[in-house]
XYZ file of C-alpha atoms in Angstrom:
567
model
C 30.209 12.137 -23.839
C 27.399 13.287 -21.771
C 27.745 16.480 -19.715
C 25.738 16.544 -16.493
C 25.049 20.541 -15.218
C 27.125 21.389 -12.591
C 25.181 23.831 -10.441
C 21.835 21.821 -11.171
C 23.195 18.845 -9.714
C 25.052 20.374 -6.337
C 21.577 21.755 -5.917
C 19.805 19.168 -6.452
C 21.651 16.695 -4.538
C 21.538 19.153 -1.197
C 17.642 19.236 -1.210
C 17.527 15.567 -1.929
C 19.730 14.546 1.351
C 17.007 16.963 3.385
C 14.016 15.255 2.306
C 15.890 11.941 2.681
C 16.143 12.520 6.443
C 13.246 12.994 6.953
C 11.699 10.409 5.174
C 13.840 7.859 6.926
C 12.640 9.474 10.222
C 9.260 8.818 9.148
C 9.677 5.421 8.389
C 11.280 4.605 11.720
C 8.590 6.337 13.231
C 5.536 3.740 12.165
C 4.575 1.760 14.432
C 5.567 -2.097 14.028
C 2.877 -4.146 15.790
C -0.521 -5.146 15.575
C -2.815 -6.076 18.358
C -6.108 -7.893 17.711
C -9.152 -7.166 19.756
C -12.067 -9.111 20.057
C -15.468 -6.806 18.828
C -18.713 -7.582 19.786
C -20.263 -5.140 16.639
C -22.297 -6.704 14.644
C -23.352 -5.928 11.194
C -26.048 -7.298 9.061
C -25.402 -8.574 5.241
C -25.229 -5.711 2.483
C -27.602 -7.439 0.706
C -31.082 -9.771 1.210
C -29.812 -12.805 -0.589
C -27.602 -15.384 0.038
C -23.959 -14.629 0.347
C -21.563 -15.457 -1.715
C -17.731 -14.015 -3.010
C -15.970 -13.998 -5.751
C -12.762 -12.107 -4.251
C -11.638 -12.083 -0.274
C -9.708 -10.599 2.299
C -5.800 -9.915 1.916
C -5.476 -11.654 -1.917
C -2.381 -11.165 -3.550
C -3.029 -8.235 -6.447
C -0.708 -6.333 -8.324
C 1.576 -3.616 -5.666
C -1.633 -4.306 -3.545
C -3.553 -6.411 -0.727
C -7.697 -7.097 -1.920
C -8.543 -4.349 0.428
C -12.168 -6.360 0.761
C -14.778 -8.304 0.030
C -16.390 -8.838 -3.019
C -19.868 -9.877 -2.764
C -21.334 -11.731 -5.663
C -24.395 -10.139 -7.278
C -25.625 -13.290 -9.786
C -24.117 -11.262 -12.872
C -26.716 -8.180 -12.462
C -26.588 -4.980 -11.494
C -29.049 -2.731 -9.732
C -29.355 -4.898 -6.453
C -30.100 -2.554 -3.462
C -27.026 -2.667 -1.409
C -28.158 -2.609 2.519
C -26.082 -0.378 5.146
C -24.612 -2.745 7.502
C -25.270 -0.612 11.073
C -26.103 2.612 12.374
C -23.986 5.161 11.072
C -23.659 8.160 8.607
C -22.687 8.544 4.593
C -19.535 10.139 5.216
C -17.746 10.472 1.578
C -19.538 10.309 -1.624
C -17.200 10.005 -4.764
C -17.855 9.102 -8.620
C -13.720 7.849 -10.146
C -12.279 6.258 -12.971
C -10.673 3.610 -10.708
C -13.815 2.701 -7.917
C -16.381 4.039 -10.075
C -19.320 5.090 -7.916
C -18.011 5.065 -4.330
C -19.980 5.477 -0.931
C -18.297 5.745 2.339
C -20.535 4.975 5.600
C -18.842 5.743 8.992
C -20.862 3.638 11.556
C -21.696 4.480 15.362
C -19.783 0.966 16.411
C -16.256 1.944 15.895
C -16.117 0.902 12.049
C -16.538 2.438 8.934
C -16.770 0.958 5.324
C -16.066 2.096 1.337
C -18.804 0.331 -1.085
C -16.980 0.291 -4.349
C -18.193 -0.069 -8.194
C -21.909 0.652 -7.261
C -23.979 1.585 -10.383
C -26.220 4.604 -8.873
C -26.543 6.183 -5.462
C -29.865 6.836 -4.365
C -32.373 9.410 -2.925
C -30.862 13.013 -2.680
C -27.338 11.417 -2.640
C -27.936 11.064 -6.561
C -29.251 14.019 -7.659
C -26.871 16.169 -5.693
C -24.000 14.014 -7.054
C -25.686 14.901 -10.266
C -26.273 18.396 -9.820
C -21.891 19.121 -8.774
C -21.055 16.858 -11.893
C -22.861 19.473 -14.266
C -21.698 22.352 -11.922
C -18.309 21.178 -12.283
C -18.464 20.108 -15.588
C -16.658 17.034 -14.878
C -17.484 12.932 -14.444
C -14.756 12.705 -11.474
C -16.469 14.495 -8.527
C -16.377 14.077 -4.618
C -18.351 15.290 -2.227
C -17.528 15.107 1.928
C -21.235 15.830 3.536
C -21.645 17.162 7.430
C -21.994 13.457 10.073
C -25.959 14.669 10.336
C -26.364 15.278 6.787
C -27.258 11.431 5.772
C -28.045 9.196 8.986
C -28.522 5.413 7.640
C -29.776 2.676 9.804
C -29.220 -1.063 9.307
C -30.916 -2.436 6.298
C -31.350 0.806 4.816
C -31.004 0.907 0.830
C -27.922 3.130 0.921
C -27.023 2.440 -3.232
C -27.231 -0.226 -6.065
C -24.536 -2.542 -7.180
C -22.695 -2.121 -10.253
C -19.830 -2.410 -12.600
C -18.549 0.755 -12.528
C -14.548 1.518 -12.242
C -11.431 -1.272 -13.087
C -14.337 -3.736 -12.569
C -14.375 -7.113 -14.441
C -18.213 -8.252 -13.690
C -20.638 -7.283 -11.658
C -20.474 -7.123 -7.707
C -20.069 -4.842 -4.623
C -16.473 -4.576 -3.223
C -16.457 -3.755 0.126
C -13.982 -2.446 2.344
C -13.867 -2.306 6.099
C -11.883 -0.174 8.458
C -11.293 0.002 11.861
C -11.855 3.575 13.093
C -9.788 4.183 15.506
C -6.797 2.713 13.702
C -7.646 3.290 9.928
C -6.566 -0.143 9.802
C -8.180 -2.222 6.903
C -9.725 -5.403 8.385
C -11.410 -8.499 6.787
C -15.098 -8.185 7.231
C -15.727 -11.804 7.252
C -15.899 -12.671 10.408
C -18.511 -10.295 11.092
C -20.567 -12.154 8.306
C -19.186 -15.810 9.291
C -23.064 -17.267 10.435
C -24.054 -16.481 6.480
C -21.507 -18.431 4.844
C -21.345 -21.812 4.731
C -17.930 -22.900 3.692
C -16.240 -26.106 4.478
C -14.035 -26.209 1.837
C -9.850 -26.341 2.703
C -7.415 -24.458 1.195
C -5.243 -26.424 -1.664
C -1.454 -25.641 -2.342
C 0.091 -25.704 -5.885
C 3.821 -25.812 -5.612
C 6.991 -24.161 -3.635
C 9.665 -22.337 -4.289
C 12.902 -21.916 -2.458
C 15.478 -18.820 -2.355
C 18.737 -19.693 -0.926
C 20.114 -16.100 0.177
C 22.938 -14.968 -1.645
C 26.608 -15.755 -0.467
C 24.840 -17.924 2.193
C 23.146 -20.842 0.639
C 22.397 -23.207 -2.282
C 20.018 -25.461 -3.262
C 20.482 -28.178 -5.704
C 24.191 -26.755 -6.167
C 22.522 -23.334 -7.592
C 21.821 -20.101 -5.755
C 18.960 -18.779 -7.690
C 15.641 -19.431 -6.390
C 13.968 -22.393 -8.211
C 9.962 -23.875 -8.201
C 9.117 -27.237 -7.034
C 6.063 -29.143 -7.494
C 4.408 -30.517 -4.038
C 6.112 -34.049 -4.817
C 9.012 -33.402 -6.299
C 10.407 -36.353 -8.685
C 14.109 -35.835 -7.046
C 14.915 -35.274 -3.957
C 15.834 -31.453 -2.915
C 19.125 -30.923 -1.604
C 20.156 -27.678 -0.029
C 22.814 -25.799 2.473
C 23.407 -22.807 4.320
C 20.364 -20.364 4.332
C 17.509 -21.173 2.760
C 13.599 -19.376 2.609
C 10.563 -21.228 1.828
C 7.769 -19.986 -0.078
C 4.757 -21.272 -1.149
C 1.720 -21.187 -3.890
C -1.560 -22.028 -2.534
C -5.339 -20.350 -2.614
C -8.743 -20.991 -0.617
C -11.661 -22.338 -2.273
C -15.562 -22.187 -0.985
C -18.807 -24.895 -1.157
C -20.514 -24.227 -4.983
C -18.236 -21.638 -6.636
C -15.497 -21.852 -8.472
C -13.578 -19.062 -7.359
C -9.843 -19.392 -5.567
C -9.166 -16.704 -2.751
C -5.952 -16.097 -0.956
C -5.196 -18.072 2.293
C -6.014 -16.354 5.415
C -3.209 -18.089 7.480
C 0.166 -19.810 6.358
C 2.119 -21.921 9.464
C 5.574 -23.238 8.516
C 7.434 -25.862 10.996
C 10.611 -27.651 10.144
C 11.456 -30.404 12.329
C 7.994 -29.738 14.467
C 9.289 -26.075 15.537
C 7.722 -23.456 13.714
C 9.272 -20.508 11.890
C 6.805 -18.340 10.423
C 3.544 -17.698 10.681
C 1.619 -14.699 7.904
C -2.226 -14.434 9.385
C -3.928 -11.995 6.756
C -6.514 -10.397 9.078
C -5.705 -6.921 8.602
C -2.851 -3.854 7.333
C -2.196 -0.186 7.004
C -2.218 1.747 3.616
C 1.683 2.207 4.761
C 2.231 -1.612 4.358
C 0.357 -1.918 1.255
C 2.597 -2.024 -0.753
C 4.821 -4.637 1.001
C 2.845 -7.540 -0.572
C 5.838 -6.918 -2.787
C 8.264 -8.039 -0.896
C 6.300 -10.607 0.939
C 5.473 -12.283 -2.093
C 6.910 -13.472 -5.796
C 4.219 -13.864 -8.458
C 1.588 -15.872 -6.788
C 4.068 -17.210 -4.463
C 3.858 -16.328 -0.021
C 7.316 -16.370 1.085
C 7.619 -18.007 4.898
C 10.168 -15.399 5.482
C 10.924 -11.878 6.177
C 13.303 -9.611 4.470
C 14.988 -7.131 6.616
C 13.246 -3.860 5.536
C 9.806 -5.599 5.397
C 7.329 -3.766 8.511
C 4.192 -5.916 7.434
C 2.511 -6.277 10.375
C 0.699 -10.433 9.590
C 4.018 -11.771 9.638
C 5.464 -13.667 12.703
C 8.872 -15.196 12.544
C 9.547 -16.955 16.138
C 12.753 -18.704 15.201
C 14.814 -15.094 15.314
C 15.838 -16.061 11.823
C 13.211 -14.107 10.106
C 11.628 -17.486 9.024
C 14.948 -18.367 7.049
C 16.192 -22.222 7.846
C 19.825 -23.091 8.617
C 20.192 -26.305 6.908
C 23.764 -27.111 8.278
C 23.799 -30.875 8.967
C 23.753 -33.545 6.661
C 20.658 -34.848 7.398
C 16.401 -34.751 5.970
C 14.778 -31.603 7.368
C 10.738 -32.020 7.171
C 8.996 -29.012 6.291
C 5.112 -29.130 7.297
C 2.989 -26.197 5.672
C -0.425 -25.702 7.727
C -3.194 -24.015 5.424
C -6.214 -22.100 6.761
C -8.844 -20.058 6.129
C -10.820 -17.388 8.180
C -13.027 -20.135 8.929
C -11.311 -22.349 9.905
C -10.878 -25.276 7.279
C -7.222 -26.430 7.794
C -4.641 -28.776 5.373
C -1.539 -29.779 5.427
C 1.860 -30.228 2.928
C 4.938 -31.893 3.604
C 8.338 -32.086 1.922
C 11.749 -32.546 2.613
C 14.926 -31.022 2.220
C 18.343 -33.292 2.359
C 21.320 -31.539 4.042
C 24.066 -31.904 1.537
C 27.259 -29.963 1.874
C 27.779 -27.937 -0.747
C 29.699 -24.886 -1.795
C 28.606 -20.979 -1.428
C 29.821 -18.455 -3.416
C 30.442 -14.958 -2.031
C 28.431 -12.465 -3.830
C 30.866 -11.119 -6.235
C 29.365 -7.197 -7.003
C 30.721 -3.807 -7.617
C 29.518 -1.903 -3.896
C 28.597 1.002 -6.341
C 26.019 -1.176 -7.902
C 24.789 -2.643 -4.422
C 21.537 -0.609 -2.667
C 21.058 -1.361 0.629
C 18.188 -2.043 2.249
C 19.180 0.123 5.600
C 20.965 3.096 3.990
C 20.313 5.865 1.887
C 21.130 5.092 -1.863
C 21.971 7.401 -4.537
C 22.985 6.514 -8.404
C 24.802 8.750 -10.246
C 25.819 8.124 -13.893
C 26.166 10.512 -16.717
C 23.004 11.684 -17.664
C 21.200 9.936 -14.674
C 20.620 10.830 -11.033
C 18.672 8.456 -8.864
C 18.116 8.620 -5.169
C 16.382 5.842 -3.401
C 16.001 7.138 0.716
C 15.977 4.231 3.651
C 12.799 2.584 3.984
C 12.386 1.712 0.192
C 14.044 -1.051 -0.485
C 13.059 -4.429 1.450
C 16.467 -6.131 1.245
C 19.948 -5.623 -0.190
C 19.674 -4.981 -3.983
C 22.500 -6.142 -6.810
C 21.726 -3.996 -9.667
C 22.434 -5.215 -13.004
C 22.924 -1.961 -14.274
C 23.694 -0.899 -17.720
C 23.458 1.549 -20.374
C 22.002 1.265 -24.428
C 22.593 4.201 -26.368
C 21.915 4.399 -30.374
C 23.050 7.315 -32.402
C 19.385 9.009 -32.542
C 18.130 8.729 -28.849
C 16.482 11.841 -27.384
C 18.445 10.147 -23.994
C 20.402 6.988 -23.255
C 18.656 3.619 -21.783
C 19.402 3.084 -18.795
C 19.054 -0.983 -17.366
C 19.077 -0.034 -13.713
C 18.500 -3.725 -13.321
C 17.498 -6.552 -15.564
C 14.616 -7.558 -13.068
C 12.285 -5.274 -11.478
C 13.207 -4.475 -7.961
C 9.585 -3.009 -6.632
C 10.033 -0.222 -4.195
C 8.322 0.993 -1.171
C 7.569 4.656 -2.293
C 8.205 6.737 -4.862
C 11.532 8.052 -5.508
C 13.374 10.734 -7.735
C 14.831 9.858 -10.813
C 16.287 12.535 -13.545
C 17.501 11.706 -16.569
C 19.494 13.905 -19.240
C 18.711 14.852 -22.813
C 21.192 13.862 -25.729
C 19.238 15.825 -28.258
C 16.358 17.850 -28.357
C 14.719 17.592 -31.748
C 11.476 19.301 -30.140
C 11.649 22.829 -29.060
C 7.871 21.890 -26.942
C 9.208 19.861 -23.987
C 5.760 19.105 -23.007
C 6.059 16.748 -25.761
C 8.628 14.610 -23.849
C 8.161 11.748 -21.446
C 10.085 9.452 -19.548
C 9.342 5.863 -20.533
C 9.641 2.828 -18.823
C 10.884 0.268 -20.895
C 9.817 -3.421 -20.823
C 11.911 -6.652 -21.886
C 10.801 -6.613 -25.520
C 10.935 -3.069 -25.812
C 7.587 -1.936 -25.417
C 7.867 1.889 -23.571
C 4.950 2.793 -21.224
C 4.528 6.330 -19.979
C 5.585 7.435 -15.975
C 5.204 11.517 -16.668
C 7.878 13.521 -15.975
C 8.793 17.329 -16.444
C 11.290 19.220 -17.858
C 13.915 20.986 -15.909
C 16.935 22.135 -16.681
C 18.793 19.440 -19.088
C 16.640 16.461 -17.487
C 13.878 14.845 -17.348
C 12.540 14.385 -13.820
C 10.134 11.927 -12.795
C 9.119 9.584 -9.466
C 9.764 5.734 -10.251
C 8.207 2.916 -7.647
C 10.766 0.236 -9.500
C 13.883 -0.543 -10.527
C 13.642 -1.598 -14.063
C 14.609 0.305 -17.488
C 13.888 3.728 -17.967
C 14.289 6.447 -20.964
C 13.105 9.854 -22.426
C 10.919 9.617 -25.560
C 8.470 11.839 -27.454
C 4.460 11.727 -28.086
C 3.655 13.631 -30.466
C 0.396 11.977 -31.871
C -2.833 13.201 -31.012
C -5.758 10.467 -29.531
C -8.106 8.409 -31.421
C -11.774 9.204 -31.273
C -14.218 6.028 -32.589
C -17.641 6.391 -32.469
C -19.415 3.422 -31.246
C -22.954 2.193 -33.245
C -23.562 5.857 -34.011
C -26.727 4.448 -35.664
C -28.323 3.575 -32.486
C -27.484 6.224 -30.425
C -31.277 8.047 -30.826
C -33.299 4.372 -29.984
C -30.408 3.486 -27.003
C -30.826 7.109 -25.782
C -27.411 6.929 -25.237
C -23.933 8.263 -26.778
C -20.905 5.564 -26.824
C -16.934 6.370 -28.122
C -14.059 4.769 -27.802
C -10.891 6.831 -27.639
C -7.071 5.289 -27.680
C -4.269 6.885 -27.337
C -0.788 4.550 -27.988
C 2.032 6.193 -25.980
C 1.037 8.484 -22.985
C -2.801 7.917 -22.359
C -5.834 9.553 -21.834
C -5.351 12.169 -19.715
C -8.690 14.092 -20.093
C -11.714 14.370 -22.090
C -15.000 16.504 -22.794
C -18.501 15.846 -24.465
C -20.770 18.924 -25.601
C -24.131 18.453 -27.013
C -25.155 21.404 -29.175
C -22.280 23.204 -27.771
C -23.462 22.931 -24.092
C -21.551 20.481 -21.813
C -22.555 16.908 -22.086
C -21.661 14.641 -18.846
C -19.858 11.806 -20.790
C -18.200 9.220 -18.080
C -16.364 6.443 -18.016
C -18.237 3.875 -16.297
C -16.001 1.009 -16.680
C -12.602 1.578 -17.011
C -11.687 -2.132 -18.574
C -13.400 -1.175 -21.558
C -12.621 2.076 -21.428
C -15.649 3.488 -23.140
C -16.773 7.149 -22.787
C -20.511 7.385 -22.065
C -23.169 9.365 -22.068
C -26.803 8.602 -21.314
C -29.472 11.543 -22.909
C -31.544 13.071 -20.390
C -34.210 15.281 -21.304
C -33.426 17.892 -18.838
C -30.397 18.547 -20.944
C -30.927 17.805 -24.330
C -34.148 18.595 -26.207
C -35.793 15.324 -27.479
C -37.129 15.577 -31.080
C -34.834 16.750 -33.703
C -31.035 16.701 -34.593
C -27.934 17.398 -32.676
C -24.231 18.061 -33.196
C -22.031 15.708 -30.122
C -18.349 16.976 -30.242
C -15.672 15.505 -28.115
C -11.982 16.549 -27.453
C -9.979 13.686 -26.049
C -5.811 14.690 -24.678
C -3.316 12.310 -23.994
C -0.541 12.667 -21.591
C 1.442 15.142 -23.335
C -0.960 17.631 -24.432
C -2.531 16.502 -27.872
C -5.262 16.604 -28.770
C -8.485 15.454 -30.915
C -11.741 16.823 -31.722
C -14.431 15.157 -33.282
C -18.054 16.218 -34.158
C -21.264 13.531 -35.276
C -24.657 14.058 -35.975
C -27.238 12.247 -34.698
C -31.178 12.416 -33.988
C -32.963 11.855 -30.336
């Protein structure tokens, strides 16, 4: 049996309950509404050719809102991207995730991230240039003085790229509204160069009857339907809607997401979601606004998200409690305006509901503060992170040579508003380094993926943002280092490797050249590839060189390699 330290936990648990009150305090304290006021700023175009997108406003991404637009750049990179107004450069950052970043703050109450550029320009470049070498890292950021970098409207501010978790080509940008930080869509401000007359299209819908207070089709899981469904769709008690549908433009073949979603039954509507702008605090509620690719048309009690309206006091859910057809009409628009229309119906038809049968230590709710304790695991979930009532389907694997048990804190992941503290507690230790130990999270097949975690005193502690299925494990095997067309590297002028690491990542990496540093990057994060481009100014042309590069994954191993080659 597992024995959980005494004075470890009572301490633990009394600075846990602190920070717990005041993180509920803080959630209480954002504010819950949204006000929309007409500008009259205008911006011109980032760029000098027609405009086009192939991602918009508000679409459903993983944890995430799209943050912006992404502008189209006909598959090339290298297109001078235009500052939109009067303003100032007012962050300057090269990352593994954006890639080469500019922010511009503008004089009209707005300000703007470009993301995945390929190159900054003017002194902008060569002082990013100059801090990379100085700091002897790829990552760098720089926050210049308002006056140091005026830009006017039209000015070349950057080029467009592919740089960061970037799958082609294009400038994302974002838009903010200063005085809020608010993110905004920037379309409107761009509406006279698009020409887009295209509706949105739905797919299918799904409905969740809310459990111990409704059914449909005699079950009280949720359950997809296609637009015309073959049978007719019987339900009672509660019920929320939700449906699958995207936005398409004239001449591309792209889908976006759908700027606003109206839902009437019986000609009175219930909910209303109008994607036109959210905080970085609400982010993260896409989660519990949507399932999959699915919008719900409802609101679940611990969900702030600004966009959605519920004006039936029900928080969009439907009472179907007469036998009778109740017509559902979903109204589909975009930021422009283009407008459609699906209707279904749903056949009152009495039915039975089961009470929710659950052990009340296994139930999280969405309004309290939650805490887990099991032997070997602690778990503390404050208010404000969970978006409705949660009924774990917890359990525990164990097998005679774990490093800790595996603990199934439910069979589905239950996404979470923040971060919260999980420890778990070592059977064995068959490694006296505990830098070597992670805790995993553990997929349905099996497959463990690394969260981090330290060790402290007979645990593991780490931060989850899920409920899922969670365990300790071991990396112990150093990175992989591949050298990519070494053969080429002198006539390409430039120095390609791939490095892999299977259980905890790359966590860091360094390039010398003739034993001085080397500024290897990592342009594009998809492929992962670390680069580096020769420059004379660093590395003597005409003769032979020694490139070595140490690659460390999550847990502290390492891997040096060295290769020859001529330039």
């Amino acid at each position: 049996m597992y024995i959980c330290p005494t004075n470890y936990l009572s301490t633990y648990m009394k600075h846990t309950i602190l920070s717990l009150i005041l993180l509920a305090w803080g959630a209480q304290a954002y504010p819950q509404t949204t006000e929309n006021v007409p500008s009259d700023a205008t911006f011109t175009p980032p760029f000098d050719f027609p405009i086009t997108f192939s991602g918009n406003f508000g679409e459903i991404r993983a944890n995430h809102f799209h943050g912006g637009l992404d502008f189209k750049t006909g598959g090339t990179i290298g297109k001078p991207v235009h500052a939109l107004a009067e303003g100032y450069i007012s962050r300057i950052r090269v990352t593994h995730g954006s890639g080469y970043v500019l922010d511009v703050a503008y004089n009209n109450g707005y300000k703007t991230i470009n993301r995945h550029l390929s190159a900054f320009v003017g002194d902008v470049a060569r002082r990013v240039e100059d801090l990379q070498y100085e700091k002897e890292s790829w990552e760098v950021e720089i926050t210049p003085e308002p006056g140091e970098y005026p830009v006017k409207a039209g000015q070349v501010i950057a080029l467009s790229g592919n740089t960061g978790y970037s799958f082609g080509p294009h400038l994302h940008l974002d838009m903010f509204e200063a005085d809020t930080d608010d993110y905004i869509d920037p379309l409107p401000f761009f509406k006279k160069k698009v020409k887009d007359n295209t509706a949105p299209r739905a797919e299918g819908i799904m409905l969740f009857p809310q459990p111990g207070r409704g059914v449909v089709d005699g079950n009280q899981k949720h359950q997809a339907f296609p637009l015309t469904p073959k049978q007719p769709i019987t339900a009672w008690g509660l019920v929320g809607s939700a449906i699958r549908a995207y936005d398409y433009m004239d001449g591309v073949s792209n889908r976006y997401g759908v700027h606003t979603v109206i839902l009437e039954v019986d000609s009175v509507e219930v909910f209303r979601s109008v994607v036109d702008r959210f905080s970085e605090y609400e982010n993260r509620m896409i989660n519990s606004w949507t399932y999959g690719q699915y919008m719900k048309s409802f609101i679940e009690p611990g969900n702030t998200l600004r966009m959605l309206h519920a004006p039936n006091g029900n928080r969009g859910l439907v009472d179907i409690n007469e036998e009778r057809p109740y017509h559902f009409v979903y109204t589909l628009k975009d930021a422009l305006g283009n407008t459609s229309k699906v209707r279904f119906t749903i056949h009152g038809k009495r039915a039975e509901i089961k009470p929710v049968e659950h052990r009340e230590k296994y139930i999280f709710h969405w309004n309290k503060v939650n805490i887990l304790q099991e032997p070997g695991l602690n778990l503390v979930i404050p208010r404000g992170m969970l978006y409705d009532d949660a009924y774990l389907n917890y359990a525990v694997r164990a097998d005679s040579g774990d490093i800790a048990f595996t603990y199934q804190l439910n069979d589905t992941r239950i996404p979470l508003h923040g971060r919260c503290e999980l420890t778990i507690g070592l059977r064995r230790r068959p490694l006296e380094d505990m830098t070597k130990y992670y805790v995993a999270s553990v997929s349905n097949r099996g497959k463990k993926y690394s969260i981090g975690g330290k060790y402290e005193d007979g645990f593991m502690k780490t931060m989850i943002r899920e409920l899922g299925t969670y365990t300790v494990a071991i990396d112990t095997v150093p990175p992989q280092i591949t050298p990519l067309n070494p053969k080429q590297w002198g006539s390409a002028g430039r120095i390609t490797f791939k490095a892999k690491d299977g259980e905890t990542g790359i966590s860091s990496y360094r390039g010398t050249i003739d034993g001085k540093y080397a500024l290897f990057g990592k342009p594009n994060s998809i492929s992962g590839n670390l680069v580096c481009e020769l420059d004379p100014k660093h590395v003597k042309k005409g003769g032979r060189h020694v490139v070595e590069m140490t690659v460390t994954d999550g847990c502290g191993n390492q891997t040096t390699e060295r290769f020859e080659f001529v330039w």
